[in-house]
XYZ file of C-alpha atoms in Angstrom:
374
model
C 83.736 164.751 41.671
C 83.210 160.992 41.467
C 79.773 159.877 40.260
C 77.799 157.660 42.627
C 75.648 155.174 40.737
C 72.986 152.722 41.832
C 73.884 149.299 40.469
C 72.359 145.847 40.752
C 74.632 142.824 40.564
C 73.436 139.469 39.219
C 75.438 136.374 40.080
C 74.903 132.741 39.095
C 77.856 130.766 40.420
C 79.472 127.372 39.950
C 77.051 125.770 42.404
C 74.281 126.479 39.842
C 71.676 126.798 42.573
C 70.124 130.107 41.579
C 70.531 133.832 40.951
C 71.792 136.239 43.605
C 70.570 139.829 43.172
C 72.050 142.695 45.206
C 71.904 146.485 45.083
C 74.879 148.740 45.699
C 75.332 152.500 45.587
C 78.939 153.206 44.738
C 81.367 155.388 42.842
C 83.393 152.297 41.976
C 86.090 153.493 44.331
C 85.880 153.932 48.093
C 82.229 154.865 48.508
C 80.058 151.800 49.096
C 76.503 151.774 50.388
C 75.035 148.287 50.503
C 71.358 147.770 49.699
C 68.864 144.883 49.688
C 69.484 141.338 48.499
C 67.308 138.629 46.966
C 68.098 135.014 46.189
C 66.107 133.364 43.404
C 66.480 129.574 43.381
C 66.581 127.485 40.217
C 64.191 124.580 39.961
C 65.634 121.110 39.550
C 64.777 120.931 35.865
C 66.729 124.055 35.005
C 69.691 122.957 37.102
C 69.817 119.849 34.908
C 69.730 122.113 31.841
C 72.733 124.023 33.164
C 74.598 120.762 33.756
C 73.811 119.899 30.148
C 75.317 123.255 29.126
C 78.626 122.190 30.700
C 78.676 119.128 28.454
C 77.748 121.151 25.375
C 80.515 123.671 26.043
C 83.267 121.139 26.653
C 84.338 120.727 22.985
C 84.148 124.444 22.148
C 87.251 126.407 21.223
C 85.499 129.653 20.208
C 84.146 131.636 23.146
C 81.397 133.111 20.958
C 80.144 129.774 19.624
C 76.606 128.803 20.614
C 75.432 125.493 19.157
C 71.637 125.415 18.930
C 70.886 123.727 22.261
C 73.422 125.852 24.127
C 71.870 128.978 22.658
C 68.446 127.847 23.843
C 69.796 127.406 27.374
C 71.489 130.811 27.187
C 68.221 132.499 26.243
C 66.357 130.731 29.057
C 69.076 131.708 31.543
C 68.881 135.349 30.413
C 65.093 135.473 30.675
C 65.288 134.019 34.179
C 67.690 136.826 35.084
C 65.255 139.367 33.646
C 62.494 137.854 35.782
C 64.803 137.995 38.813
C 65.391 141.714 38.219
C 61.633 142.295 37.988
C 61.033 140.338 41.200
C 63.771 142.292 42.965
C 62.384 145.667 41.935
C 58.864 144.701 42.947
C 59.912 143.255 46.300
C 61.818 146.367 47.339
C 59.519 149.010 45.840
C 61.896 150.108 43.102
C 61.382 150.965 39.428
C 63.839 150.453 36.612
C 64.590 154.178 36.467
C 66.090 153.874 39.959
C 68.839 151.603 38.631
C 71.733 152.965 36.581
C 73.282 149.658 35.542
C 73.069 145.885 35.933
C 76.274 143.921 36.449
C 75.611 140.561 34.756
C 77.907 137.626 35.454
C 76.082 134.988 33.417
C 76.874 131.306 33.929
C 80.392 130.025 33.425
C 80.182 126.838 31.370
C 83.858 126.508 30.395
C 87.003 128.016 31.872
C 90.388 127.002 30.458
C 92.838 129.712 31.455
C 95.813 127.835 30.037
C 94.144 128.141 26.619
C 93.026 131.750 27.235
C 89.454 130.523 26.873
C 86.503 131.359 29.097
C 82.822 131.035 28.207
C 79.974 132.573 30.192
C 76.521 132.112 28.720
C 74.102 134.979 29.169
C 72.949 137.484 26.549
C 73.644 140.988 27.845
C 71.817 142.693 24.995
C 68.697 140.579 25.531
C 68.809 141.296 29.267
C 69.062 145.043 28.590
C 66.074 144.886 26.241
C 63.936 142.864 28.664
C 64.840 144.840 31.780
C 65.015 148.294 30.212
C 68.267 148.897 32.144
C 71.842 149.206 30.779
C 73.853 146.018 31.323
C 77.598 145.521 31.767
C 78.534 141.914 31.005
C 81.397 139.751 29.701
C 83.810 141.105 32.321
C 86.398 138.314 32.191
C 87.453 138.345 28.555
C 89.629 141.472 28.450
C 91.698 140.183 31.335
C 92.521 137.035 29.371
C 93.352 139.069 26.268
C 96.039 140.732 28.385
C 97.473 137.488 29.725
C 95.346 137.046 32.841
C 93.553 133.968 34.148
C 90.128 135.622 33.865
C 89.469 134.936 37.552
C 88.977 135.836 40.284
C 87.311 139.214 39.684
C 85.844 139.824 43.140
C 89.122 140.995 44.775
C 88.659 144.609 43.649
C 85.506 144.692 45.784
C 87.078 142.855 48.704
C 89.916 145.398 48.755
C 87.380 148.203 49.042
C 85.797 146.484 52.079
C 88.984 145.532 53.902
C 90.082 148.829 55.445
C 88.301 148.647 58.764
C 89.835 145.243 59.543
C 93.423 146.283 58.905
C 94.363 147.441 62.378
C 97.903 147.388 63.725
C 99.370 146.201 60.448
C 97.133 143.147 60.172
C 96.535 141.349 56.891
C 92.999 140.280 55.968
C 91.946 137.428 53.716
C 88.454 137.131 52.268
C 87.526 133.528 51.488
C 84.653 132.831 49.149
C 83.550 129.210 49.472
C 81.328 128.668 46.471
C 81.458 125.732 44.085
C 85.124 126.659 43.736
C 86.773 128.567 46.582
C 88.930 131.645 46.128
C 91.061 133.880 48.317
C 91.671 137.629 48.388
C 94.571 138.801 50.548
C 94.861 142.481 51.413
C 98.042 143.406 53.229
C 98.354 146.321 55.634
C 100.132 148.328 52.950
C 97.336 147.661 50.452
C 99.018 144.855 48.546
C 96.462 142.548 46.903
C 96.966 138.883 46.081
C 94.130 136.650 44.939
C 93.579 133.276 43.335
C 91.308 130.255 43.277
C 92.193 128.001 46.190
C 90.554 124.691 45.301
C 87.243 122.823 45.480
C 84.606 124.371 47.722
C 81.066 123.026 47.738
C 80.989 121.341 44.336
C 82.422 117.959 45.346
C 80.221 117.762 48.455
C 77.120 118.775 46.505
C 77.788 116.143 43.844
C 78.372 113.448 46.465
C 75.241 114.242 48.478
C 73.057 114.524 45.369
C 74.350 111.179 44.087
C 73.260 109.455 47.292
C 70.208 111.365 48.474
C 68.873 113.467 45.606
C 69.361 116.574 47.771
C 71.483 119.245 46.147
C 73.704 119.994 49.167
C 74.446 119.056 52.792
C 72.423 121.541 54.889
C 74.612 122.951 57.625
C 77.175 120.183 57.095
C 74.941 117.865 59.112
C 75.686 114.740 57.028
C 79.430 115.427 57.120
C 79.227 115.966 60.863
C 78.254 112.307 61.343
C 81.190 110.973 59.329
C 84.922 110.422 59.626
C 87.721 111.596 57.336
C 89.017 108.873 55.012
C 92.759 109.677 54.940
C 93.572 108.089 51.571
C 90.825 110.003 49.783
C 91.741 113.288 51.457
C 95.400 112.791 50.570
C 94.498 112.079 46.952
C 92.655 115.373 46.555
C 95.063 117.477 48.588
C 98.002 115.909 46.741
C 96.751 117.339 43.446
C 99.416 119.068 41.311
C 97.227 122.187 41.595
C 98.630 122.729 45.088
C 102.293 122.495 44.062
C 104.431 124.921 42.114
C 104.533 128.683 42.363
C 102.020 129.544 39.651
C 98.461 129.961 40.897
C 95.789 129.379 38.272
C 92.032 129.678 38.125
C 89.898 126.560 38.186
C 87.036 125.091 36.224
C 84.265 123.155 37.947
C 85.545 119.936 36.340
C 89.197 120.217 37.412
C 88.619 118.052 40.507
C 86.816 114.822 39.686
C 83.838 113.733 41.806
C 84.246 110.990 44.339
C 83.123 107.703 42.804
C 80.120 105.825 44.151
C 81.201 103.191 46.642
C 84.486 104.824 47.675
C 83.061 105.747 51.070
C 79.827 105.814 53.018
C 77.603 108.842 52.507
C 78.671 110.367 55.832
C 82.387 109.589 55.525
C 82.483 110.873 51.955
C 80.822 114.144 52.950
C 83.153 114.573 55.946
C 86.218 113.844 53.843
C 85.197 116.346 51.179
C 84.497 118.972 53.850
C 88.019 118.344 55.143
C 89.328 118.721 51.582
C 87.459 122.016 51.150
C 89.069 123.412 54.309
C 92.473 121.901 53.617
C 92.496 123.337 50.103
C 92.139 126.840 51.513
C 95.018 126.374 53.945
C 97.309 124.764 51.360
C 96.664 127.578 48.902
C 96.999 130.229 51.620
C 100.594 129.083 51.927
C 101.240 130.989 48.674
C 100.009 134.286 50.141
C 102.604 136.912 51.108
C 101.949 136.165 54.794
C 99.505 134.272 56.983
C 96.460 136.513 57.467
C 95.448 137.675 60.931
C 91.817 137.023 60.043
C 89.885 135.121 57.392
C 86.422 136.476 56.521
C 84.319 133.729 54.948
C 81.520 134.356 52.490
C 79.674 132.137 50.008
C 77.471 129.145 50.707
C 80.251 127.145 52.321
C 80.232 129.398 55.384
C 76.898 127.757 56.284
C 78.474 124.287 56.378
C 79.409 123.915 60.024
C 81.761 121.022 59.332
C 83.806 122.962 56.777
C 83.947 125.970 59.081
C 85.046 123.901 62.100
C 87.780 122.176 60.088
C 88.913 125.492 58.622
C 88.981 127.273 61.989
C 91.080 124.489 63.515
C 93.561 124.497 60.618
C 93.806 128.301 60.521
C 94.320 128.450 64.281
C 97.454 126.345 63.923
C 98.935 129.287 61.974
C 97.709 131.894 64.451
C 94.798 133.059 62.301
C 91.158 133.359 63.262
C 88.127 132.642 61.101
C 84.908 134.644 61.070
C 81.836 134.498 58.888
C 80.854 137.445 56.721
C 77.979 138.124 59.101
C 80.316 138.284 62.083
C 82.278 140.874 60.094
C 79.135 142.919 59.425
C 78.448 141.770 55.864
C 75.863 139.576 54.131
C 77.714 136.469 53.013
C 74.999 135.529 50.535
C 75.066 138.938 48.867
C 78.771 139.685 48.573
C 79.433 138.172 45.153
C 76.397 139.838 43.609
C 77.429 143.104 45.287
C 80.864 142.648 43.739
C 79.348 142.359 40.283
C 77.453 145.611 40.850
C 80.705 147.257 41.989
C 82.625 145.937 38.974
C 79.921 147.180 36.591
C 80.369 150.714 37.902
C 84.153 150.424 37.666
C 83.721 149.238 34.077
C 81.638 152.322 33.240
C 84.388 154.478 34.734
C 87.155 152.635 32.854
C 88.744 151.604 36.157
C 90.713 148.358 36.528
C 88.775 145.197 37.308
C 91.847 142.973 37.605
C 95.485 143.346 38.584
C 98.745 141.412 38.164
C 98.398 140.206 41.766
C 94.859 138.899 41.277
C 94.740 137.201 37.871
C 98.320 137.428 36.628
C 97.315 139.974 33.983
C 100.238 141.934 32.524
C 98.968 145.269 33.879
C 95.829 146.536 35.631
C 93.001 146.379 33.093
C 89.333 147.278 32.903
C 86.816 145.180 31.019
C 83.183 144.460 30.356
C 80.794 145.152 27.494
C 78.005 147.731 27.852
C 74.626 146.903 26.280
C 72.009 149.661 26.288
C 68.277 149.017 26.028
C 66.600 150.280 22.897
C 64.889 153.577 23.570
């Protein structure tokens, strides 16, 4: 009989806006019972520290290297995650004994799949000691050891959620629009294909912050007042990333920010929203078939301009677009839920990645288990 565990997933994504905390009861297979969710925002000062971590990681070639300042940031990040776990337990009337495992993503500060190098800061052992709960962390590395891209990892969870949408032979595609966007295709026969699809919110966030000091465009309101600048859109969508038959995972820095003065605030935001939507459609052209439905999660689903552009483009191929909420999910919680699901699969030795998701040579498990000291 499969063991059902209570897991809490902790996700800090490429947008670097905070920690998502979600509870899931699951056997790591087909049984999924979704629980509460909490978002814990980072303050502006710590977001700047995380941006500094990207610079510190850039010259590294050893995934275990932690120069002094980077180690300090890693410890602070880990302690913030421990505080987030405490806040979550208190808010929902739980105690640490209720939780079997934490799935800890950490913060990706460098991802170079062509060099088989990925670095996520976050000290799993320290988190286990501070929380008093076993922690599964470092879930990308084993995939890369076996020839994979190390991303995306969420597709195993998406596949478990897809069944009720696969009526009459329809294919479903989950779209996560985070800092970087990624796709998970699940065909009617269960075939999985997944890959990063291009820039999501990162370029828009950088552009809006440069001009206004705000960290994002709420609801896509700024973009909604602008016009697409064709030359800029063509430059981004003409990237070599979108050509060739090999899909690869992306780093936050793979698409350069729009330079100050290239467009007005509104036109720049609108153009980058168009690029975010267009990137999904261009990359979806590499899927086995056009999906019947796209289910959108991640922060980008809240940007009305991205969603309108995406729905129009998808409709031209006979596909419809719905938000995670319209599909009965919590679009803020899904990535953190996925990390809880993957932690349980790791404990069971089940695959986290597949040849069709990361290009790994064979389905492989992964993750490192850190136990608290008793």
